[in-house]
Coordinates of C-alpha atoms and ligand atoms in Angstrom, one line a residue:
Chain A
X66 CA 170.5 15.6 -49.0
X67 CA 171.2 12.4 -46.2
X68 CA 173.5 10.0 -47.6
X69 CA 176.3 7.7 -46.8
X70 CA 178.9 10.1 -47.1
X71 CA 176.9 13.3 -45.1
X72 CA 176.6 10.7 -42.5
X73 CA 179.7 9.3 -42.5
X74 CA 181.2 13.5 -42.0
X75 CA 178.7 13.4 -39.4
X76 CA 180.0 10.5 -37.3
X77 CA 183.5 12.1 -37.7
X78 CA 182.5 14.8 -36.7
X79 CA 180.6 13.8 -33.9
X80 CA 183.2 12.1 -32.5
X81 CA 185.5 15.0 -31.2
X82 CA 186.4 15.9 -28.0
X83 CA 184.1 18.7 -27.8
X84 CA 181.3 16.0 -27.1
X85 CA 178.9 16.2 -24.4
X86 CA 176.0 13.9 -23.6
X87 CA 173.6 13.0 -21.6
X88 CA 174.5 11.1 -18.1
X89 CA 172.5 9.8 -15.7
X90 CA 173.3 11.3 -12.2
X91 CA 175.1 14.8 -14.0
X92 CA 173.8 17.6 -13.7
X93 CA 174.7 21.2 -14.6
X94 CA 174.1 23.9 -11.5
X95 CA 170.6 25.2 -11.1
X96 CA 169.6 28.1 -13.7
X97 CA 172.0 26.9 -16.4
X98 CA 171.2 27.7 -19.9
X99 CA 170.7 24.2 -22.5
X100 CA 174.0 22.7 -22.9
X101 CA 175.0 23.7 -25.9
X102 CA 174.4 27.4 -24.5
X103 CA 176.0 26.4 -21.5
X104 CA 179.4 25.3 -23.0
X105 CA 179.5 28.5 -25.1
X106 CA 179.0 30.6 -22.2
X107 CA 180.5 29.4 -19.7
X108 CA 184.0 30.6 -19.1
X109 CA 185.5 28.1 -16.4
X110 CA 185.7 30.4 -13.6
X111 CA 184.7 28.3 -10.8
X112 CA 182.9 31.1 -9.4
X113 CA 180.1 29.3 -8.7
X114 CA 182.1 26.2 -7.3
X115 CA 183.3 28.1 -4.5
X116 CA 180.5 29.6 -3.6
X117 CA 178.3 26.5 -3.1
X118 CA 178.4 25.5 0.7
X119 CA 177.6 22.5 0.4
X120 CA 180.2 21.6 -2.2
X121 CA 177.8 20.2 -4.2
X122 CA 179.2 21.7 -7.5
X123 CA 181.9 19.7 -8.8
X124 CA 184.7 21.0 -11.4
X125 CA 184.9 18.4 -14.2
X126 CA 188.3 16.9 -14.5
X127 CA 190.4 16.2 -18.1
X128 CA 187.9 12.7 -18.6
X129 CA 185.4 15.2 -19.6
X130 CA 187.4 15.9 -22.4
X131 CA 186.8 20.0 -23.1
X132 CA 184.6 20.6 -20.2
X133 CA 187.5 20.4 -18.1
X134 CA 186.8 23.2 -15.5
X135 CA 183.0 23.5 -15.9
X136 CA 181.0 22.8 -13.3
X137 CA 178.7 19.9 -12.5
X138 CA 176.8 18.7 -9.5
X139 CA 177.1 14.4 -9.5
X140 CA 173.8 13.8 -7.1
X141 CA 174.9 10.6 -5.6
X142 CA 177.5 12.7 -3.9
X143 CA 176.2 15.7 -2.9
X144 CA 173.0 17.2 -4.1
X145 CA 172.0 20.5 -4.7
X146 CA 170.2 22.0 -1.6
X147 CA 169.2 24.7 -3.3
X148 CA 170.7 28.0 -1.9
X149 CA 169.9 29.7 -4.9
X150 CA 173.9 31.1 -4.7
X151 CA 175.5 29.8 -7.3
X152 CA 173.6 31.3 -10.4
X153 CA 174.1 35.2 -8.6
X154 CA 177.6 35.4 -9.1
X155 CA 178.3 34.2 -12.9
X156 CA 180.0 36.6 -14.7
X157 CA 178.5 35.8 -18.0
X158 CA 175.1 34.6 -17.6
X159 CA 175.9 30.9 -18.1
X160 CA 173.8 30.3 -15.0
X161 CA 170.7 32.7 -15.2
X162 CA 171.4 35.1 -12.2
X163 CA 167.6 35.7 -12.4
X164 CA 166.8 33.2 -11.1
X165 CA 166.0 33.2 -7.2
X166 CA 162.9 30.7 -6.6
X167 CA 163.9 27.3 -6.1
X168 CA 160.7 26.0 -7.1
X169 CA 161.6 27.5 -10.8
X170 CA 164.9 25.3 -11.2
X171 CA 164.8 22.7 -13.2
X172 CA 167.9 21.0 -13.5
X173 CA 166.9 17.0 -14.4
X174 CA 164.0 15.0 -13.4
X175 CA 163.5 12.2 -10.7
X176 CA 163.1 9.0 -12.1
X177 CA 162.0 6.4 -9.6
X178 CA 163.2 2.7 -10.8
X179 CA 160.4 0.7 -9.5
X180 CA 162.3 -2.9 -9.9
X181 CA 164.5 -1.7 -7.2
X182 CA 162.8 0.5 -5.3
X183 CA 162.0 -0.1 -1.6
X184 CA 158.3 0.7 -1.5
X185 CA 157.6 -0.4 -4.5
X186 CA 159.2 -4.0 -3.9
X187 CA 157.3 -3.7 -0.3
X188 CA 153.7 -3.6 -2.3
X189 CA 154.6 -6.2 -4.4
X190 CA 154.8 -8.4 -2.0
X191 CA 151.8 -7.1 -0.3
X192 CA 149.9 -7.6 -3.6
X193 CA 151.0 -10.6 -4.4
X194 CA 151.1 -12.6 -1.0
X195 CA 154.4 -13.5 -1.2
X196 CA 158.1 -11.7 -0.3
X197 CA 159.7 -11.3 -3.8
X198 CA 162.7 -9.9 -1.7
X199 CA 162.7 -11.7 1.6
X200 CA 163.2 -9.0 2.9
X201 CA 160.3 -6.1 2.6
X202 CA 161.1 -3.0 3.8
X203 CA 159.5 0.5 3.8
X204 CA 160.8 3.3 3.3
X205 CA 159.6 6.5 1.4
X206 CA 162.9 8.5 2.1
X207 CA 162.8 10.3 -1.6
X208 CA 159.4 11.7 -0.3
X209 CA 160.3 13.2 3.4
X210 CA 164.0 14.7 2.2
X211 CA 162.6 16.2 -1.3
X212 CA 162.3 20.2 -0.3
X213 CA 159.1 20.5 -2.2
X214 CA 157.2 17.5 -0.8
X215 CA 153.7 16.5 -2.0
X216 CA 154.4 18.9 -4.5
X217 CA 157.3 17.6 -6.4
X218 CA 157.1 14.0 -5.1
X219 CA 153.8 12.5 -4.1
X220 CA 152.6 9.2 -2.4
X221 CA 150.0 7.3 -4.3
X222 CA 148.2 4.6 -1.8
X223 CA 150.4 6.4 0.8
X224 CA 153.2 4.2 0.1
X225 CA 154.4 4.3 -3.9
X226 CA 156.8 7.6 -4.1
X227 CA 155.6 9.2 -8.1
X228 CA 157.7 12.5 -9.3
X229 CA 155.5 14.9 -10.8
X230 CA 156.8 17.6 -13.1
X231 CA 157.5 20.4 -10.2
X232 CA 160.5 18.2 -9.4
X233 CA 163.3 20.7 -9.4
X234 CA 166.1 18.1 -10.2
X235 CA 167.9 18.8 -7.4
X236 CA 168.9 15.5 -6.5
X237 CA 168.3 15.1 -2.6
X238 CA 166.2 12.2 -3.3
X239 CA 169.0 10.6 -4.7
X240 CA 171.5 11.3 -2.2
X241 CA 169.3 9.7 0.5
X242 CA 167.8 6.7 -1.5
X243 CA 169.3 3.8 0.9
X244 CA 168.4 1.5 -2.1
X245 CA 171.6 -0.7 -2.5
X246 CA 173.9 -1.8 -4.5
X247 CA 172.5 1.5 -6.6
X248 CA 169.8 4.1 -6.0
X249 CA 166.2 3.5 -6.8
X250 CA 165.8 6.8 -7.8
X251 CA 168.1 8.8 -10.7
X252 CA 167.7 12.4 -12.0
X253 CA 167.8 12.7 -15.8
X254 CA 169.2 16.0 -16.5
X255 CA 167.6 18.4 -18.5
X256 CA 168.8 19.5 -21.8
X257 CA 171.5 17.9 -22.9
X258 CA 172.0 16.0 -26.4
X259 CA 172.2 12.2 -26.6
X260 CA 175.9 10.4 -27.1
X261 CA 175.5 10.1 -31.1
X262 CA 173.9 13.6 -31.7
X263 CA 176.7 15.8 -29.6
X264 CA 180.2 16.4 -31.4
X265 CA 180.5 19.5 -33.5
X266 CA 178.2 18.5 -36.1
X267 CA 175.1 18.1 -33.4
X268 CA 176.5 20.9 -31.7
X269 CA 176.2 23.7 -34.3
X270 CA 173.2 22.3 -36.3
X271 CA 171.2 22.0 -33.4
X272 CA 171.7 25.1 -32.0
X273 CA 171.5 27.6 -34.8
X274 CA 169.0 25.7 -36.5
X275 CA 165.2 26.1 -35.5
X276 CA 164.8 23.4 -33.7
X277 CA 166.4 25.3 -30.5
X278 CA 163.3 27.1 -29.9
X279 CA 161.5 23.5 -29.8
X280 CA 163.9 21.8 -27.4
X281 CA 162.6 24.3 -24.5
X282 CA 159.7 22.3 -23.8
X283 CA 160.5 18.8 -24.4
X284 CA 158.8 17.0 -22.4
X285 CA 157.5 19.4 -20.1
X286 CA 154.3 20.5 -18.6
X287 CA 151.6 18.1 -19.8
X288 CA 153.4 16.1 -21.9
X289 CA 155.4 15.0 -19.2
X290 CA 152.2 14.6 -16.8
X291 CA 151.0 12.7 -19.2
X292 CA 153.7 10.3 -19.1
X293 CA 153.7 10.1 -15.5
X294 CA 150.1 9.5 -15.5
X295 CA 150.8 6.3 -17.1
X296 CA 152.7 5.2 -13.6
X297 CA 149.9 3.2 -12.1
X298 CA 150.3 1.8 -8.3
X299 CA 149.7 -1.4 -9.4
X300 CA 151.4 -3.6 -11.5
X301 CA 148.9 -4.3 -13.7
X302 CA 149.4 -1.7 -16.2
X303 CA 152.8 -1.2 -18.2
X304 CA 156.4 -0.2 -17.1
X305 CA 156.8 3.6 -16.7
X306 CA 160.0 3.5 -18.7
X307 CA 162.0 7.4 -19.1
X308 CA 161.8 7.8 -23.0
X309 CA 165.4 8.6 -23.2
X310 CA 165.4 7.3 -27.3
X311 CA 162.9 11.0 -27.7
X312 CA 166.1 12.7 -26.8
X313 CA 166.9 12.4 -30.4
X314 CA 163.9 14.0 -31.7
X315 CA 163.9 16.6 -29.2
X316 CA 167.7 18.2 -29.7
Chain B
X2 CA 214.8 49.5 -6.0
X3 CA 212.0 51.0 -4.3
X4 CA 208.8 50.4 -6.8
X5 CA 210.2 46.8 -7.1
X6 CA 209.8 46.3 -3.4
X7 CA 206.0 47.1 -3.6
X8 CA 205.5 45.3 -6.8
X9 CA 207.1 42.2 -4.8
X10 CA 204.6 42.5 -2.2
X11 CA 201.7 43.2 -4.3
X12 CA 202.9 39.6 -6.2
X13 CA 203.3 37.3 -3.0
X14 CA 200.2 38.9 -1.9
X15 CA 198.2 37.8 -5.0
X16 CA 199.9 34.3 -4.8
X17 CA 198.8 34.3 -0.8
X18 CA 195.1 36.0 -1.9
X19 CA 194.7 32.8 -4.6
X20 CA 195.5 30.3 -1.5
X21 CA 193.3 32.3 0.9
X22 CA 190.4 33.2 -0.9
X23 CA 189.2 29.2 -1.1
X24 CA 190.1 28.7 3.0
X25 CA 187.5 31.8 3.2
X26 CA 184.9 30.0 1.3
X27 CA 185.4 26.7 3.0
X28 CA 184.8 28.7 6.1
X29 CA 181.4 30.3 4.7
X30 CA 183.3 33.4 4.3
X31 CA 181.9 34.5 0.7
X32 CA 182.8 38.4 0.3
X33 CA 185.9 37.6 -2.2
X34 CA 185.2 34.4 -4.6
X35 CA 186.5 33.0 -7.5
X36 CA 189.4 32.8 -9.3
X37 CA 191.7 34.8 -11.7
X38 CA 189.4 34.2 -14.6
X39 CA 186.7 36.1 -13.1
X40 CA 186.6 36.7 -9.2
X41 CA 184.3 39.4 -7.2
X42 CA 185.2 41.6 -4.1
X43 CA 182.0 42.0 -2.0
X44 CA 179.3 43.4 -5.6
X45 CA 181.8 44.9 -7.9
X46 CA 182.5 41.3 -10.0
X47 CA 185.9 41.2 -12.1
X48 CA 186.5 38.7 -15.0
X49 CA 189.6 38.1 -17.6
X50 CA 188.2 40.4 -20.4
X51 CA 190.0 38.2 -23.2
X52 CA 187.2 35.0 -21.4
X53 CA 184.4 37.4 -21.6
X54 CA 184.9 38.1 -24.6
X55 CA 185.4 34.7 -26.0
X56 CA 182.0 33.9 -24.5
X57 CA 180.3 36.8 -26.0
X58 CA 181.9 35.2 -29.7
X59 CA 180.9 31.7 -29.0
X60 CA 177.2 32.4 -27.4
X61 CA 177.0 35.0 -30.3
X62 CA 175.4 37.7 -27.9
X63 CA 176.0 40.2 -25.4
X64 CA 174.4 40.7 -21.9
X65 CA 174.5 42.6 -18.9
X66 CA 176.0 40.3 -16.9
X67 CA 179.5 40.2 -19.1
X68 CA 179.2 43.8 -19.7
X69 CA 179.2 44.3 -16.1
X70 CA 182.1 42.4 -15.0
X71 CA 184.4 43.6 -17.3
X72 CA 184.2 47.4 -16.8
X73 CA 186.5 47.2 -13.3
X74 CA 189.4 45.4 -15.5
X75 CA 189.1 48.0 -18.1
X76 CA 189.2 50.9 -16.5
X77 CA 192.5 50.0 -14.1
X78 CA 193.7 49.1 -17.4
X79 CA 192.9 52.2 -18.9
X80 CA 194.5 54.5 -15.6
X81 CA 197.0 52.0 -14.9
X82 CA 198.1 50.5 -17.6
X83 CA 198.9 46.7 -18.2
X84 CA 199.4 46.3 -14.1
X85 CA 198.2 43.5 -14.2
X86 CA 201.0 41.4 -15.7
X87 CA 203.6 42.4 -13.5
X88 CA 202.4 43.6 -10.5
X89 CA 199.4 40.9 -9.6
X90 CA 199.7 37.5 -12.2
X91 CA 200.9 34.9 -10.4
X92 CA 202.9 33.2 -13.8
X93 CA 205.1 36.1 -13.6
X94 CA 206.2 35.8 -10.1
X95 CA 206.8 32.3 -11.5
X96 CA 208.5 33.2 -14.7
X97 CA 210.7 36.3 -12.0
X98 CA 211.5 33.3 -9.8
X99 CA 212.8 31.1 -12.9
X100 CA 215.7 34.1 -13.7
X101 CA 216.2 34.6 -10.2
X102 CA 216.8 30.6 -10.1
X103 CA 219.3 30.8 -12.8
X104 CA 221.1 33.5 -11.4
X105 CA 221.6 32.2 -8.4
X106 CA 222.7 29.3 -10.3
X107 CA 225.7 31.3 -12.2
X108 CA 224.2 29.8 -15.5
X109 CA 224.8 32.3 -18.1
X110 CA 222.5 35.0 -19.0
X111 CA 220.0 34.3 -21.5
X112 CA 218.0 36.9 -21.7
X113 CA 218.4 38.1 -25.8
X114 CA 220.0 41.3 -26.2
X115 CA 218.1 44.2 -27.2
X116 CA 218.0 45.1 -30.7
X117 CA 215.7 47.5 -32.2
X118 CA 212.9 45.5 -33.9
X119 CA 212.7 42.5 -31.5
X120 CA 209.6 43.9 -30.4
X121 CA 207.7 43.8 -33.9
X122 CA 208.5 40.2 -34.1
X123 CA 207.1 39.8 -30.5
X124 CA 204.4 41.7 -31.6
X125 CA 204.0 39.9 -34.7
X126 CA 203.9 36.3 -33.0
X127 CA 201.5 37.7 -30.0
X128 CA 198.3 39.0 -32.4
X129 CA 198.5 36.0 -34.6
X130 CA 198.5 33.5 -31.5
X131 CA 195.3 35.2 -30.4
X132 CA 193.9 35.7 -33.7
X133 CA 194.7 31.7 -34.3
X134 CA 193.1 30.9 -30.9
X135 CA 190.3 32.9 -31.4
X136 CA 189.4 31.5 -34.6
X137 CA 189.7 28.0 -33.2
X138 CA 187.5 29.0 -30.3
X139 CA 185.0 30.5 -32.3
X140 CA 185.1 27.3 -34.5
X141 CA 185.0 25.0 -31.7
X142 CA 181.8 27.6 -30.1
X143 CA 183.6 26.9 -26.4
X144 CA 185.9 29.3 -24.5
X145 CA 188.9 27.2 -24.7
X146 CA 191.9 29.9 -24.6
X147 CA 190.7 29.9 -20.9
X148 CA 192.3 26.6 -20.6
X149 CA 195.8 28.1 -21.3
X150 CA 195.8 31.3 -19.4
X151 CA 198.1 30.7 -17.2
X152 CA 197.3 32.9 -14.5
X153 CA 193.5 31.6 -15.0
X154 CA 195.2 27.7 -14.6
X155 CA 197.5 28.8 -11.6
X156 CA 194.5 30.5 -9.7
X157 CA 192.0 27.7 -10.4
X158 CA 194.3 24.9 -9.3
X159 CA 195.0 27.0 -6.0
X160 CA 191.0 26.4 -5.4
X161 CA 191.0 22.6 -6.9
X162 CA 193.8 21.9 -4.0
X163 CA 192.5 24.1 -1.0
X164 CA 188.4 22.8 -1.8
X165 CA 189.0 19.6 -3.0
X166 CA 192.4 18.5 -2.4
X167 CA 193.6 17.6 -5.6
X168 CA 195.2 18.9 -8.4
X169 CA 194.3 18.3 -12.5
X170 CA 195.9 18.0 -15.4
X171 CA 196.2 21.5 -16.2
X172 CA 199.2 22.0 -13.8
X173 CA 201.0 19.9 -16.2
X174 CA 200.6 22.8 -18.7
X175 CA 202.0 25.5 -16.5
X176 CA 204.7 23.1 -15.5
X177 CA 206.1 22.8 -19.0
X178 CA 205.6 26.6 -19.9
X179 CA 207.7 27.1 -16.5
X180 CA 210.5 24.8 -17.1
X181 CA 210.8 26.5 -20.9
X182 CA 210.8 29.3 -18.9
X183 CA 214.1 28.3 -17.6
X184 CA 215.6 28.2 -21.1
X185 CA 214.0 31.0 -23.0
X186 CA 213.9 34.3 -21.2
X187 CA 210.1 35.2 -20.5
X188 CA 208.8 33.5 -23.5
X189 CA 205.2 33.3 -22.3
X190 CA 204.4 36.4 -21.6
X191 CA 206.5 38.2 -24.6
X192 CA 205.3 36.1 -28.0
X193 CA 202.2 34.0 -26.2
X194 CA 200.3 34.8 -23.6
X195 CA 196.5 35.5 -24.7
X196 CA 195.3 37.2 -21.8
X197 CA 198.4 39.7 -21.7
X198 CA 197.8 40.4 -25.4
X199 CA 194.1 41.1 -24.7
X200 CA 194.5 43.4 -21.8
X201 CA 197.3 45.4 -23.9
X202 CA 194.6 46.1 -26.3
X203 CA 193.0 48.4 -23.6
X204 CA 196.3 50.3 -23.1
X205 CA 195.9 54.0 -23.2
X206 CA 198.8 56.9 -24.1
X207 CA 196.8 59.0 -21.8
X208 CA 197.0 56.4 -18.9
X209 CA 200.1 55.6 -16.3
X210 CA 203.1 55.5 -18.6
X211 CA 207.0 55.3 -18.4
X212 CA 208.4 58.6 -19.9
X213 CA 212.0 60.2 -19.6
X214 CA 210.5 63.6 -18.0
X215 CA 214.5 65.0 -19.3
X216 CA 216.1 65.6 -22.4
X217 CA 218.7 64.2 -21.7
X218 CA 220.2 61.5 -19.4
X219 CA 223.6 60.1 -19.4
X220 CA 222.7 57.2 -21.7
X221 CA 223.7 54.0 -20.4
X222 CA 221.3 52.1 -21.6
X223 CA 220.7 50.7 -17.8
X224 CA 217.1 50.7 -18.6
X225 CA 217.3 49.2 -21.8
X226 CA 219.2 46.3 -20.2
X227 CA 216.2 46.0 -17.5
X228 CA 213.0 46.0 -19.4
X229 CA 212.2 42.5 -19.2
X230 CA 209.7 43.0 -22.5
X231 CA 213.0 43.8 -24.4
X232 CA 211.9 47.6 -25.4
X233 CA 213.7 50.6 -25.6
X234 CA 211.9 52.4 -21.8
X235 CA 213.1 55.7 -23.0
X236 CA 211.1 55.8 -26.3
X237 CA 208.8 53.0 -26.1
X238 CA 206.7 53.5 -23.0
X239 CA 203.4 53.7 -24.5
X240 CA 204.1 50.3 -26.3
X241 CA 201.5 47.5 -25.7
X242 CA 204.6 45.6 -24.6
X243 CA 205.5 47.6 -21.4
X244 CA 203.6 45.8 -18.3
X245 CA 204.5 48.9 -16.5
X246 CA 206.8 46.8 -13.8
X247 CA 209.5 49.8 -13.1
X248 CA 212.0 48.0 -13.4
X249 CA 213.7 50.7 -15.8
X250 CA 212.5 53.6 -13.5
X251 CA 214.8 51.3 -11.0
X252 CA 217.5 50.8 -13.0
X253 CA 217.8 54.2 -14.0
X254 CA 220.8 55.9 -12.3
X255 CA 220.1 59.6 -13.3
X256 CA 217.2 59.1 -11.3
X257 CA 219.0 59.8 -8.1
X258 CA 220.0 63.4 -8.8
X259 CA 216.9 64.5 -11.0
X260 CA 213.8 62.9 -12.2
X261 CA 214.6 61.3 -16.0
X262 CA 212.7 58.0 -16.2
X263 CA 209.1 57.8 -14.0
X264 CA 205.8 56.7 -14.6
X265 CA 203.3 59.5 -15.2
X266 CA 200.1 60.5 -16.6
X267 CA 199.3 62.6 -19.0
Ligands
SF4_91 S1 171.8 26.3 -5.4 FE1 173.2 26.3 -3.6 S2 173.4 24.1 -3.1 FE2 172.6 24.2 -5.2 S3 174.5 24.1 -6.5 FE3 173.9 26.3 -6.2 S4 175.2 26.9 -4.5 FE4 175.2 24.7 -4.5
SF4_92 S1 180.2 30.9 -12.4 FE1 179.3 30.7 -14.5 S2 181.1 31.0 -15.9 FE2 181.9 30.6 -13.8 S3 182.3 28.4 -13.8 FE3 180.2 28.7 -12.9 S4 178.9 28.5 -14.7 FE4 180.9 28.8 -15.5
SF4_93 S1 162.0 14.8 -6.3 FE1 162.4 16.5 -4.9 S2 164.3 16.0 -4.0 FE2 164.2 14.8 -5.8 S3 165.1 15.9 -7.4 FE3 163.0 16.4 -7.5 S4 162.8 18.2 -6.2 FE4 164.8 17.3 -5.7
SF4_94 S1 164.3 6.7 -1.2 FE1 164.7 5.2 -2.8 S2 164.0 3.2 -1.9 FE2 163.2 4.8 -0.6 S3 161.1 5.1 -1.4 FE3 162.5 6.6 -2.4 S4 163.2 5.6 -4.3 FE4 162.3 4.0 -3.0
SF4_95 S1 201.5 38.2 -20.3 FE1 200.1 36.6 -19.4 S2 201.3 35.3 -18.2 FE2 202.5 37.1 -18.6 S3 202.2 38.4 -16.9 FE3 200.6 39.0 -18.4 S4 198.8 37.8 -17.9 FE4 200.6 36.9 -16.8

C-alpha cells in the first residue's frame, strides 16, 4: 500500500522536530536503551550529567530540536571513561542501571579512517617507497589509550590500529587521535535511525512494529567481524567503508 | 507570621540547595544529585511523579526503577499534603517575589477577589491543560511537559550555569511566565502548572490539612483575603487547590486567643 501520497505523508511527517538521527561523534551515555526507547524514557533530569566526573555527558541545547535537555557525550570533547556512574542513578531506566561491566557497553563503534590515519599513511609510504605525506609519522595512540587494548583495538603488522567488535564506543580513541585537521578515528553510535527514517512516522512504525526485535543485533557479533575482516593491512584489497546506507534496513 | 517564617527559609534554602548541589558535584561530592525533576539524597532517589509518569505513557511500560523513585514524593504528599508548591518550588518563591515587587511598588492590587466558584474555573482550566499535554505527549511518545515545569526548568538551569557556565533557552520560558506573573496574580500555578496539578492528584483528606478546629470565629474573612489559591480556607482545606502554605493559619486573628484555623491531621 506505498505510493506517492503514503510517501509524501511520510516525508511530512518525518520532517518534525521530534527528529533524531544518526551523527557521527554523538553518542548517548553508556547503557542507554535504542533511541527511540531512549527519547520515550528519558525524562530530562540531568541526573546523570552531574554525576559524570569527567563531564563527559553533555545536555543537548534547543539546536537539537526536542532533545533539549537529554544527555549526550560528543567524543571529540570529552570521552566517556567509563565509570560506570551514570546509568546507577536514572530514575527511569532510560540508562540500564544494570549495567556495571564496562566491557558490556556498547555505545557506537570505532571507525578508523585509513586515508587519514597516521599509521596507516606511515605504511603506505613504507609499502610504496615513497612519502605520500612528506611527512610519515607513527603513532598508534587509539591503541595505547583504548581501556580494553588488544581486546577492543588490535595492531595488525604491529603497526595498523583495526577495532574489533569488543569496542565499547567509548570514545577515548577519539579524544586522543592527534590526526589533524580532523580525527582519524570516529565512533558511529549505536542505534539510532538514519536522517530520512526518524520523524514521527519512522519513530512509531519502527518501534511498535516487529522489526524492533531485529534492530538489536544489527551488525553485531559476526556480522560485524565479518566486515572487519575485510580490513586488510595492505592496500591491495578494497576500502573498509562503515555501511552506514544498512542503517535503513536495519531500523 | 510564624509558619511563614519557616516556609521562607525552607524556600531560600531550596533556591540555595539548587545552586549548591552542582558546586558539590563539581567537587566529586555525589551524595545529593540531580535536579528538581528527579534528584537523590544519598539511595532514596526522588523524581517529579507527573515526569515519571509521562515516561511510563510514552515507553508504554512500567519498571522498578520509576516505581522506585516515585514512592518518597508520594508519600510526603500523602502526610503532608501539596508541600511542595509552597514551601520548596523555587517558581513560587519567584511568583511570592513578583507581589512582593508590586507591592513595594504601590501598584494596585491585582490579586482577583474571591468569589465562590473561581476555583471550579481554576480547576476546570488546570485538568484540561494536563489532559491536553498529556495527550500531546503521548502522541509525540517523548516526555515533553518536562520542558515546561517550571520548577524542573529553574532547577536544571541552576546546574547548566554552575557545571557548564551557560544558560539555554529554556530560561526564556520562565522569564515570560514570570513577568505575566507581574500582571496576573499567580497565574501559573492556579490554571497551569502540570506538575502542581499532578501532585494534587495524590492529596489525601486524611493527610496534613487546614481546618477551623472552632465553630465559630469572628468572620472576617482575613483568611479568605490570604489564600493565594483564591479558596474559601475555612471550608475548602481539603481542596486540591490548597498548597498548604499557612498563610490563612497566619492571617487568622482569632488565632491568638484560641485555636480556629491550623493545619492538622486526621
Ligand atoms: S560511565 Fe562515567 S565517564 Fe562514562 S558517561 Fe557515565 S559517568 Fe561519564
Ligand atoms: S539520568 Fe536518565 S532520565 Fe535523567 S537525564 Fe540521564 S538518561 Fe535522562
Ligand atoms: S576502540 Fe577502545 S577507546 Fe576507542 S571507543 Fe572502542 S573501546 Fe573506546
Ligand atoms: S590515534 Fe588516530 S592517527 Fe593515531 S593510530 Fe589511532 S587512528 Fe591513527
Ligand atoms: S503549581 Fe507548579 S509552579 Fe506552582 S508552586 Fe506548584 S509546582 Fe511550583
Amino acid at each position: 500500500m506505498r505510493n506517492r501520497f503514503t510517501e509524501l505523508f511520510e516525508g511530512l511527517l518525518n520532517s518534525n522536530p521530534f527528529k533524531n538521527y544518526y551523527k557521527k561523534n554523538r553518542l548517548r551515555p553508556p547503557g542507554a536503551a535504542s533511541e527511540e526507547t531512549f527519547m520515550e524514557l528519558c525524562i530530562r533530569c540531568a541526573r546523570c550529567i552531574e554525576v559524570c566526573p569527567y563531564d563527559s555527558i553533555e545536555r543537548a541545547d534547543l539546536f537539537e530540536k526536542l532533545q533539549i535537555g537529554t544527555p549526550y557525550i560528543y567524543p571529540e570533547n570529552k570521552a566517556c571513561y567509563l565509570c560506570m556512574r551514570c546509568m546507577k542513578v536514572c530514575p527511569t531506566g532510560a540508562l540500564n542501571p544494570k549495567l556495571t561491566d564496562g566491557k558490556k557497553v556498547r555505545m557506537g563503534i570505532a571507525v578508523i579512517n585509513q586515508n587519514t590515519c597516521l599509521n596507516f599513511l606511515y605504511y603506505k609510504d613504507e609499502m610504496l617507497g615513497v612519502s605520500a605525506t612528506g611527512t610519515a609519522q607513527l603513532c598508534g595512540t587509539c591503541y595505547n589509550v583504548c581501556p580494553y587494548t588488544d581486546e577492543a583495538i588490535v595492531m595488525e603488522k604491529f603497526i595498523l590500529p583495526v577495532v574489533t567488535d569488543k569496542c565499547t564506543g567509548c570514545g577515548i580513541c577519539t579524544e586522543k587521535c592527534p590526526a589533524t585537521p580532523e580525527k582519524a578515528i570516529a565512533i558511529y553510535p549505536e542505534g539510532m535511525p538514519v536522517d530520512k527514517n526518524t520523524g514521527y512516522f519512522g519513530r512509531r512504525s519502527k518501534v511498535h512494529g516487529r522489526e524492533r526485535k531485529k534492530s538489536a543485533d544489527a551488525l553485531k557479533g559476526e556480522k560485524l567481524l565479518e566486515e572487519k575482516q575485510k580490513i586488510d593491512s595492505s592496500d591491495v584489497k578494497p576500502d573498509f567503508e562503515y555501511n552506514t546506507e544498512n542503517y535503513d534496513e536495519q531500523y | 507570621m510564624k509558619i511563614k517564617i519557616y516556609r521562607r527559609a525552607a524556600q531560600i534554602l531550596t533556591v540555595f540547595a539548587i545552586f549548591f548541589i552542582p558546586v558539590l558535584n563539581v567537587f566529586e561530592l555525589y551524595f545529593v544529585k540531580g535536579t528538581f525533576i528527579s534528584m537523590d539524597i544519598g539511595d532514596a532517589a526522588m523524581a517529579d511523579p507527573l515526569a515519571v509518569f509521562q515516561s511510563m505513557i510514552a515507553a508504554g511500560r512500567v519498571n522498578e526503577y520509576m516505581l522506585g523513585s516515585v514512592v518518597i514524593p508520594i508519600v510526603l504528599m500523602l502526610l503532608l499534603g501539596r508541600v511542595w508548591c509552597s514551601w520548596f518550588c523555587p517558581y513560587y518563591l519567584c511568583a511570592e517575589f513578583m507581589s512582593w515587587l508590586r507591592r513595594k511598588l504601590k501598584l494596585k492590587a491585582y490579586k482577583p477577589k474571591y468569589s465562590e466558584n473561581i476555583h471550579i474555573r481554576q480547576a476546570r482550566v488546570r485538568y484540561i491543560f494536563l489532559f491536553a499535554g498529556l495527550v500531546l505527549m503521548a502522541i509525540a511518545g517523548v516526555p515533553i511537559l518536562n520542558l515546561i515545569s517550571a520548577p524542573g526548568v529553574i532547577s536544571t538551569q541552576a546546574m547548566v550555569i554552575v557545571k557548564f557556565h551557560y544558560v539555554t533557552f529554556e530560561l526564556v520560558f520562565v522569564a515570560v511566565l514570570l513577568l505575566l506573573e507581574f500582571f496576573y496574580f499567580r497565574f501559573w500555578c492556579r490554571f497551569f502548572c502540570p506538575t502542581g496539578t499532578f501532585l494534587s492528584f495524590f492529596r489525601s483528606k486524611r493527610g496534613m490539612t487546614v481546618r477551623k478546629v472552632k465553630e465559630d470565629c469572628s468572620n472576617c474573612m482575613s483568611c479568605v483575603r490570604s489564600c493565594p489559591m483564591m479558596i474559601n480556607p475555612m471550608t475548602m482545606g481539603e481542596s486540591a487547590h490548597c498548597n498548604n502554605c499557612g498563610d490563612c493559619v497566619d492571617a487568622c486573628p482569632d488565632n491568638k486567643a484560641q485555636d480556629t484555623l491550623k493545619f492538622t491531621f486526621k
